[in-house]
Short mmCIF file of C-alpha atoms in Angstrom, two decimals:
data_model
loop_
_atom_site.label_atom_id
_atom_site.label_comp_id
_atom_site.label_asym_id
_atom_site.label_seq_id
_atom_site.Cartn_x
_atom_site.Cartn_y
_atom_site.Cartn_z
CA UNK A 92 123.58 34.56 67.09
CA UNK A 93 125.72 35.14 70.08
CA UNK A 94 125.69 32.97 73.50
CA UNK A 95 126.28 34.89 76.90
CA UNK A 96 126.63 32.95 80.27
CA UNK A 97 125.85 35.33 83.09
CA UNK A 98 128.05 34.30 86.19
CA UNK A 99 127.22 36.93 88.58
CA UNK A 100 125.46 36.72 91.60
CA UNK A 101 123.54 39.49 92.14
CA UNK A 102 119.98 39.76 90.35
CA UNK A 103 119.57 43.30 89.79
CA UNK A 104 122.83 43.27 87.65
CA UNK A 105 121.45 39.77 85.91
CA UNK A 106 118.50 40.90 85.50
CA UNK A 107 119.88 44.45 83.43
CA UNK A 108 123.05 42.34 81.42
CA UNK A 109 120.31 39.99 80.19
CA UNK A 110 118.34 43.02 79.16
CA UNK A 111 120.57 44.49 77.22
CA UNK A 112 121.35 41.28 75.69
CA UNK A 113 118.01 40.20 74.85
CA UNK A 114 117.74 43.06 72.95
CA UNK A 115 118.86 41.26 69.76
CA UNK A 116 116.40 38.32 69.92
CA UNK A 117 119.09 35.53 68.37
CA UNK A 118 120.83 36.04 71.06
CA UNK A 119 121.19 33.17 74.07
CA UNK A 120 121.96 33.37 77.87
CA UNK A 121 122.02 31.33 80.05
CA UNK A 122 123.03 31.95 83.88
CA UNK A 123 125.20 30.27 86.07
CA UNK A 124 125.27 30.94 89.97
CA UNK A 125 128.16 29.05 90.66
CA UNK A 126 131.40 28.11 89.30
CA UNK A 127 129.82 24.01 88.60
CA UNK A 128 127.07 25.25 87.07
CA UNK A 129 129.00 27.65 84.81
CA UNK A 130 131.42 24.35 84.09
CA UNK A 131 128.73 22.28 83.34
CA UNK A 132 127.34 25.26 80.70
CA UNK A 133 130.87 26.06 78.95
CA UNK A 134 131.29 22.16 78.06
CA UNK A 135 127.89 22.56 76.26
CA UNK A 136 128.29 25.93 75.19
CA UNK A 137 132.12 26.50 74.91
CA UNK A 138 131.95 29.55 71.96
CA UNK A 139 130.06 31.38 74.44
CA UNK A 140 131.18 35.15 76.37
CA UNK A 141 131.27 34.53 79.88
CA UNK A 142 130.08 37.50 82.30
CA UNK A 143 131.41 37.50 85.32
CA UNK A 144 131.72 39.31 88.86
CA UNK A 145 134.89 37.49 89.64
CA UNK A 146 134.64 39.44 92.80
CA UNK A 147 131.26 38.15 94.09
CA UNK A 148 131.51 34.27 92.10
CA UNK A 149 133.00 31.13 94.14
CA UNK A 150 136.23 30.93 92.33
CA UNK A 151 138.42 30.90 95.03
CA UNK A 152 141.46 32.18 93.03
CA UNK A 153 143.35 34.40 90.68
CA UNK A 154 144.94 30.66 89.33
CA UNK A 155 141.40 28.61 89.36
CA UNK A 156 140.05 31.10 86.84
CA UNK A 157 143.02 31.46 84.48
CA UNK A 158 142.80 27.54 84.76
CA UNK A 159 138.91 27.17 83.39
CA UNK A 160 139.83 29.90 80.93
CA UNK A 161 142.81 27.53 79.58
CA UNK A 162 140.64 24.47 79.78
CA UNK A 163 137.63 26.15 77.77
CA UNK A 164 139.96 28.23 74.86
CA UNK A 165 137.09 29.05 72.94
CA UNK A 166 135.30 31.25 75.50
CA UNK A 167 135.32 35.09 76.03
CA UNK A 168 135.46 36.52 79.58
CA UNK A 169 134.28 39.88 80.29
CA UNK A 170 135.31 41.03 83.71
CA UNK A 171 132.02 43.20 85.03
CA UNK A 172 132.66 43.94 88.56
CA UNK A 173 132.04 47.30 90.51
CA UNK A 174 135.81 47.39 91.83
CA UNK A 175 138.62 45.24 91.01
CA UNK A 176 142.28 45.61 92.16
CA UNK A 177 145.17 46.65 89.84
CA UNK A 178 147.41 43.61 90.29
CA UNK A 179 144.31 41.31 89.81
CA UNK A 180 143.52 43.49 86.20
CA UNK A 181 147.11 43.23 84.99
CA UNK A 182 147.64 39.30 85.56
CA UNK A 183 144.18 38.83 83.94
CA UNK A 184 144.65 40.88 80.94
CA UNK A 185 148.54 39.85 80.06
CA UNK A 186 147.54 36.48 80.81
CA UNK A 187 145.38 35.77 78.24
CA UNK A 188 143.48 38.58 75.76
CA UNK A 189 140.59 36.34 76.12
CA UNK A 190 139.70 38.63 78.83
CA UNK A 191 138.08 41.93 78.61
CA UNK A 192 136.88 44.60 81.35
CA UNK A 193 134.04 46.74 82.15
CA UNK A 194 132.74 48.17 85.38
CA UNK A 195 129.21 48.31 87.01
CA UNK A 196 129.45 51.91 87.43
CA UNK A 197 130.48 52.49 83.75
CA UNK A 198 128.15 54.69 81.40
CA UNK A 199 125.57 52.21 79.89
CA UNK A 200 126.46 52.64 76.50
CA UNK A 201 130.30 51.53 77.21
CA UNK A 202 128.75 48.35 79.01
CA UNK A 203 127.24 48.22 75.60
CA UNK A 204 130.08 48.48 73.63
CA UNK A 205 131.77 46.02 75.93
CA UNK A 206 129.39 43.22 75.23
CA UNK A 207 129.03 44.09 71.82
CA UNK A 208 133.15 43.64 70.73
CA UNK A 209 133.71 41.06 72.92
CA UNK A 210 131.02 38.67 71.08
CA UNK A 211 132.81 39.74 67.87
CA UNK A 212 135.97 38.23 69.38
CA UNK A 213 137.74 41.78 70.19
CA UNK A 214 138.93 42.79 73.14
CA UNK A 215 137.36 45.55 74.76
CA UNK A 216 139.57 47.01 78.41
CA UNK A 217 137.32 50.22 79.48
CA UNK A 218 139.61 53.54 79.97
CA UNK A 219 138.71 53.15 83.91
CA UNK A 220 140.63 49.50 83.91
CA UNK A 221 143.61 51.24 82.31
CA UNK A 222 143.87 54.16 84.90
CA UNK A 223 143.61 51.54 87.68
CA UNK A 224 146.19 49.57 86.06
CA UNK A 225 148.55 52.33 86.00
CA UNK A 226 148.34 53.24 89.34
CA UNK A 227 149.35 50.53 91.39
CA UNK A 228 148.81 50.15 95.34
CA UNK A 229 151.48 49.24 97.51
CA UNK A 230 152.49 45.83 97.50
CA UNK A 231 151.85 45.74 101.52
CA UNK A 232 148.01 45.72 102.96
CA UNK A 233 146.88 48.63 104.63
CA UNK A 234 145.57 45.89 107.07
CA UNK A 235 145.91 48.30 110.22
CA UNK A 236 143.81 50.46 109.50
CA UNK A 237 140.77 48.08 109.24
CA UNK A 238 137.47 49.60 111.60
CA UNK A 239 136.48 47.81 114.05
CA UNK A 240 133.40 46.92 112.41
CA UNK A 241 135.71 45.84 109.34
CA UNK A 242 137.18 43.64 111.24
CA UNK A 243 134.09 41.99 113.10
CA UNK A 244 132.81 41.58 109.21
CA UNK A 245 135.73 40.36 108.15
CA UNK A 246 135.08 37.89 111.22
CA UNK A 247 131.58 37.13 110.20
CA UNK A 248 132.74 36.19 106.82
CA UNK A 249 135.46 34.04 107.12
CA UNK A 250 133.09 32.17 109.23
CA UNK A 251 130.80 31.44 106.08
CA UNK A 252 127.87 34.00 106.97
CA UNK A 253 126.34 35.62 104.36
CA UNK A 254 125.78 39.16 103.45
CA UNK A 255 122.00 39.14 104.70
CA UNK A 256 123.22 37.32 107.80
CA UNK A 257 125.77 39.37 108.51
CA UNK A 258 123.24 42.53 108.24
CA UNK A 259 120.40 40.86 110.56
CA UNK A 260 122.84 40.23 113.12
CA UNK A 261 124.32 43.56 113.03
CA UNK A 262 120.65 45.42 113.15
CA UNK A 263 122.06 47.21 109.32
CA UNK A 264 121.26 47.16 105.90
CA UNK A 265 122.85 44.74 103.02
CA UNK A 266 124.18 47.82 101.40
CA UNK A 267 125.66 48.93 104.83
CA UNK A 268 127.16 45.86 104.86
CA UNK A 269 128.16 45.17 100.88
CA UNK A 270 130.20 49.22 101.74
CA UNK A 271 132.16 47.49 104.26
CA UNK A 272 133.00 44.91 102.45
CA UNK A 273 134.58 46.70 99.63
CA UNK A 274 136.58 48.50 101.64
CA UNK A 275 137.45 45.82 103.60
CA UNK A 276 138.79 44.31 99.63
CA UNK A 277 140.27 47.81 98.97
CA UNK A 278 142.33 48.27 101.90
CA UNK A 279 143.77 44.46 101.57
CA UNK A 280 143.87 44.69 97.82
CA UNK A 281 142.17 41.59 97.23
CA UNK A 282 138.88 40.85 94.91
CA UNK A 283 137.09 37.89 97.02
CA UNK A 284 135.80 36.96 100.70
CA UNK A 285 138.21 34.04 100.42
CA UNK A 286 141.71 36.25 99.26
CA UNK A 287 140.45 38.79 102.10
CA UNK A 288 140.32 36.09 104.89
CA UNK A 289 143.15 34.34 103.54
CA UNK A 290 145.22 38.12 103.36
CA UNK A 291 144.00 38.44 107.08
CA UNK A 292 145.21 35.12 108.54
CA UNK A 293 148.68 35.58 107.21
CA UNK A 294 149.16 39.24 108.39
CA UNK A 295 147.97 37.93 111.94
CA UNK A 296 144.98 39.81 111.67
CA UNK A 297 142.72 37.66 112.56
CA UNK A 298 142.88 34.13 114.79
CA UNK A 299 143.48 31.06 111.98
CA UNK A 300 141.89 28.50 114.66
CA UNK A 301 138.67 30.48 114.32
CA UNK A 302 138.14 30.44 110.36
CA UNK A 303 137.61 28.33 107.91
CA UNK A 304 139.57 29.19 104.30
#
């Protein structure tokens, strides 16, 4: 028997990880929508494989999560996110080899295969990880050339609006909105809301008496 904890904050994705996982019935999972809850479930269930969307959960940095990995040795990580940034995927992966990678987009029998070997304790780093890995951005932001509507979102979520609050206010869709947000993250080269406003403050991009970080 295996125990997953699903840290990811979007329900379709839950939804199909806990699919495939159910799929062998002694298998466990449990879900965590926040980095407390998820806490609270790896002191009960430490020799458990963590899934997470680092990019979409509340840990707030690179450090905090290498931290609760340290703190809980036991556990498995597998990184399932639909873009993460090369420097992010290098620290992870030479930091500990408790982490492994997948990504949303990936063919559904790799996601498989990802699950599957990191529950036996291997470590499983999908081919598209590598190839992002070996092509490294710049270390500089490309922060000017943020859209004007990048920037207004940007805006909106340093303020602490969410995705569906952002799109009701802007008359658009929450995948209009998710769009610009990852390439708001791709053009800073950061993973979260909090390392993109954070990014944007220091480059002067954006008015620090305004935000909240």
């Amino acid at each position: 028997m295996n125990s997953f904890i699903l840290a990811d904050r979007q329900d379709l994705t839950r939804f199909a990880i806990e699919s495939i996982i159910r799929r062998d019935s002694r298998n466990t999972v449990y879900t965590a929508s926040d980095k407390a809850r998820l806490t609270e479930l790896l002191a009960a269930h430490e020799h458990s494989v963590v899934v997470l969307d680092y990019a979409l959960f509340d840990f707030i940095s690179e450090d905090q999560l290498l931290t609760t990995s340290e703190r809980f040795s036991e556990t498995r990580w597998l990184l399932l996110s639909d873009s993460l940034t090369p420097a992010f995927l290098s620290r992870m992966l030479y930091a500990s080899p408790a982490f492994s990678v997948v990504f949303k987009n990936s063919p559904l029998p790799e996601i498989r295969s990802a699950l599957g070997q990191t529950a036996r304790g291997a470590r499983y780093i999908s081919q598209q990880a590598m190839e992002i890995m070996l092509t490294r951005p710049a270390e500089d932001a490309d922060t000017d050339t943020l859209t004007t509507t990048e920037t207004e979102i940007l805006r909106a979520v340093a303020m602490g609006k969410t995705t569906s609050e952002i799109a009701a206010e802007r008359f658009s869709s929450i995948h209009t909105v998710n769009t610009h947000k990852k390439n708001i993250f791709r053009k800073l080269h950061v993973n979260t809301a909090y390392e993109a406003t954070k990014y944007a403050v220091r480059s002067g991009l954006v008015d620090p008496s305004e935000f909240y970080i």
